């Protein structure tokens, strides 16, 4: 046996295995957070689309009186005044959707990078037989 060859149970290999498993756990945690952010982003986008497309207000003839902001012209009727259907609120919800989407994308990329890095060999480590 040469001086640079180490046996399978040396402290350096055990430390490397523990470090790799900790990196894999961290990658799994970040991946879980990325899934949570994706679900949140999809929920906010769904809420935004619902507010933009769905009809609302009092019903006349089996159909709501007020049209969604994206579907039809805005009604000047007082019963169609809804704080969430006005443009400042809609733009705020859109901003929340965009922020959640950007954070979801960033955490997804970070999780993929951590997963790739956790599978890499350590510098100076020898491949196992």
mmCIF file of C-alpha atoms in Angstrom:
data_model
loop_
_atom_site.group_PDB
_atom_site.id
_atom_site.type_symbol
_atom_site.label_atom_id
_atom_site.label_comp_id
_atom_site.label_asym_id
_atom_site.label_seq_id
_atom_site.Cartn_x
_atom_site.Cartn_y
_atom_site.Cartn_z
ATOM 1 C CA UNK A 1 0.000 0.000 0.000
ATOM 2 C CA UNK A 2 1.383 3.428 -0.896
ATOM 3 C CA UNK A 3 1.357 6.462 1.357
ATOM 4 C CA UNK A 4 -1.243 8.368 -0.701
ATOM 5 C CA UNK A 5 -3.741 5.489 -0.903
ATOM 6 C CA UNK A 6 -6.250 5.453 1.926
ATOM 7 C CA UNK A 7 -8.359 2.605 3.195
ATOM 8 C CA UNK A 8 -12.159 2.633 2.881
ATOM 9 C CA UNK A 9 -12.769 3.549 6.544
ATOM 10 C CA UNK A 10 -10.498 6.542 6.916
ATOM 11 C CA UNK A 11 -11.833 9.698 8.604
ATOM 12 C CA UNK A 12 -11.472 11.716 5.376
ATOM 13 C CA UNK A 13 -13.887 9.455 3.490
ATOM 14 C CA UNK A 14 -16.382 9.410 6.355
ATOM 15 C CA UNK A 15 -16.276 13.203 6.554
ATOM 16 C CA UNK A 16 -16.759 13.474 2.795
ATOM 17 C CA UNK A 17 -19.765 11.130 2.924
ATOM 18 C CA UNK A 18 -21.322 13.119 5.794
ATOM 19 C CA UNK A 19 -20.704 16.408 3.974
ATOM 20 C CA UNK A 20 -22.235 15.025 0.788
ATOM 21 C CA UNK A 21 -25.316 13.748 2.612
ATOM 22 C CA UNK A 22 -25.722 17.154 4.308
ATOM 23 C CA UNK A 23 -25.484 18.851 0.902
ATOM 24 C CA UNK A 24 -28.091 16.467 -0.491
ATOM 25 C CA UNK A 25 -30.400 17.206 2.467
ATOM 26 C CA UNK A 26 -29.972 20.926 1.878
ATOM 27 C CA UNK A 27 -30.692 20.468 -1.841
ATOM 28 C CA UNK A 28 -33.854 18.552 -0.948
ATOM 29 C CA UNK A 29 -34.957 21.322 1.423
ATOM 30 C CA UNK A 30 -34.416 24.006 -1.205
ATOM 31 C CA UNK A 31 -36.277 21.898 -3.749
ATOM 32 C CA UNK A 32 -39.205 21.662 -1.337
ATOM 33 C CA UNK A 33 -39.217 25.442 -0.964
ATOM 34 C CA UNK A 34 -39.092 25.855 -4.738
ATOM 35 C CA UNK A 35 -42.186 23.659 -5.089
ATOM 36 C CA UNK A 36 -43.954 25.711 -2.414
ATOM 37 C CA UNK A 37 -43.078 28.955 -4.207
ATOM 38 C CA UNK A 38 -44.313 27.495 -7.513
ATOM 39 C CA UNK A 39 -47.635 26.542 -5.955
ATOM 40 C CA UNK A 40 -47.964 30.004 -4.424
ATOM 41 C CA UNK A 41 -47.152 31.649 -7.756
ATOM 42 C CA UNK A 42 -49.734 29.519 -9.561
ATOM 43 C CA UNK A 43 -52.363 30.367 -6.924
ATOM 44 C CA UNK A 44 -51.706 34.111 -7.227
ATOM 45 C CA UNK A 45 -51.784 33.910 -11.046
ATOM 46 C CA UNK A 46 -55.074 32.005 -10.838
ATOM 47 C CA UNK A 47 -56.517 34.629 -8.490
ATOM 48 C CA UNK A 48 -55.403 37.398 -10.851
ATOM 49 C CA UNK A 49 -56.931 35.683 -13.890
ATOM 50 C CA UNK A 50 -60.177 35.049 -12.012
ATOM 51 C CA UNK A 51 -60.446 38.723 -11.070
ATOM 52 C CA UNK A 52 -59.699 39.786 -14.642
ATOM 53 C CA UNK A 53 -62.046 37.372 -16.438
ATOM 54 C CA UNK A 54 -64.954 36.472 -14.149
ATOM 55 C CA UNK A 55 -68.241 38.358 -14.164
ATOM 56 C CA UNK A 56 -69.431 39.642 -10.797
ATOM 57 C CA UNK A 57 -72.028 41.762 -9.063
ATOM 58 C CA UNK A 58 -75.787 41.423 -8.659
ATOM 59 C CA UNK A 59 -77.478 38.987 -11.001
ATOM 60 C CA UNK A 60 -80.119 40.060 -13.517
ATOM 61 C CA UNK A 61 -81.655 37.383 -15.692
ATOM 62 C CA UNK A 62 -79.444 34.633 -14.271
ATOM 63 C CA UNK A 63 -76.219 36.423 -15.237
ATOM 64 C CA UNK A 64 -74.051 38.820 -13.198
ATOM 65 C CA UNK A 65 -74.470 42.435 -14.221
ATOM 66 C CA UNK A 66 -70.818 43.467 -14.143
ATOM 67 C CA UNK A 67 -68.251 42.157 -16.631
ATOM 68 C CA UNK A 68 -64.669 41.321 -15.763
ATOM 69 C CA UNK A 69 -62.146 44.078 -16.588
ATOM 70 C CA UNK A 70 -60.515 42.060 -19.361
ATOM 71 C CA UNK A 71 -63.728 40.656 -20.863
ATOM 72 C CA UNK A 72 -65.939 43.669 -21.335
ATOM 73 C CA UNK A 73 -66.159 47.397 -20.858
ATOM 74 C CA UNK A 74 -66.138 48.694 -17.302
ATOM 75 C CA UNK A 75 -69.582 49.583 -16.048
ATOM 76 C CA UNK A 76 -70.111 52.944 -14.369
ATOM 77 C CA UNK A 77 -72.913 51.481 -12.259
ATOM 78 C CA UNK A 78 -72.425 51.941 -8.512
ATOM 79 C CA UNK A 79 -73.160 48.252 -7.842
ATOM 80 C CA UNK A 80 -70.164 47.313 -10.002
ATOM 81 C CA UNK A 81 -67.668 49.109 -7.765
ATOM 82 C CA UNK A 82 -65.477 46.407 -6.257
ATOM 83 C CA UNK A 83 -62.137 47.318 -4.712
ATOM 84 C CA UNK A 84 -60.420 44.193 -6.076
ATOM 85 C CA UNK A 85 -61.667 44.810 -9.636
ATOM 86 C CA UNK A 86 -60.135 48.294 -9.889
ATOM 87 C CA UNK A 87 -56.815 48.699 -11.686
ATOM 88 C CA UNK A 88 -54.594 49.682 -8.718
ATOM 89 C CA UNK A 89 -55.557 46.501 -6.850
ATOM 90 C CA UNK A 90 -55.236 44.387 -9.997
ATOM 91 C CA UNK A 91 -51.763 45.766 -10.672
ATOM 92 C CA UNK A 92 -50.775 45.038 -7.069
ATOM 93 C CA UNK A 93 -51.925 41.428 -7.436
ATOM 94 C CA UNK A 94 -50.047 41.224 -10.737
ATOM 95 C CA UNK A 95 -46.894 42.478 -8.983
ATOM 96 C CA UNK A 96 -47.314 39.793 -6.295
ATOM 97 C CA UNK A 97 -47.711 37.148 -9.002
ATOM 98 C CA UNK A 98 -44.563 38.282 -10.796
ATOM 99 C CA UNK A 99 -42.525 38.390 -7.567
ATOM 100 C CA UNK A 100 -43.680 34.902 -6.574
ATOM 101 C CA UNK A 101 -42.837 33.617 -10.063
ATOM 102 C CA UNK A 102 -39.328 35.106 -9.996
ATOM 103 C CA UNK A 103 -38.634 33.677 -6.532
ATOM 104 C CA UNK A 104 -39.970 30.280 -7.653
ATOM 105 C CA UNK A 105 -37.683 30.299 -10.689
ATOM 106 C CA UNK A 106 -34.662 31.357 -8.640
ATOM 107 C CA UNK A 107 -35.177 28.703 -5.975
ATOM 108 C CA UNK A 108 -35.726 26.052 -8.635
ATOM 109 C CA UNK A 109 -32.440 26.924 -10.334
ATOM 110 C CA UNK A 110 -30.653 27.042 -6.967
ATOM 111 C CA UNK A 111 -32.073 23.629 -6.030
ATOM 112 C CA UNK A 112 -30.878 22.150 -9.332
ATOM 113 C CA UNK A 113 -27.402 23.621 -8.843
ATOM 114 C CA UNK A 114 -27.200 22.256 -5.281
ATOM 115 C CA UNK A 115 -28.333 18.842 -6.484
ATOM 116 C CA UNK A 116 -25.649 18.815 -9.162
ATOM 117 C CA UNK A 117 -22.966 20.005 -6.763
ATOM 118 C CA UNK A 118 -23.881 17.452 -4.088
ATOM 119 C CA UNK A 119 -23.273 14.619 -6.547
ATOM 120 C CA UNK A 120 -19.798 15.827 -7.494
ATOM 121 C CA UNK A 121 -16.653 14.223 -6.188
ATOM 122 C CA UNK A 122 -14.494 16.155 -3.770
ATOM 123 C CA UNK A 123 -11.174 17.494 -5.085
ATOM 124 C CA UNK A 124 -8.486 14.945 -4.417
ATOM 125 C CA UNK A 125 -10.980 12.168 -3.739
ATOM 126 C CA UNK A 126 -10.379 8.889 -5.478
ATOM 127 C CA UNK A 127 -13.202 7.010 -7.191
ATOM 128 C CA UNK A 128 -14.370 3.944 -5.299
ATOM 129 C CA UNK A 129 -14.044 0.508 -6.866
#
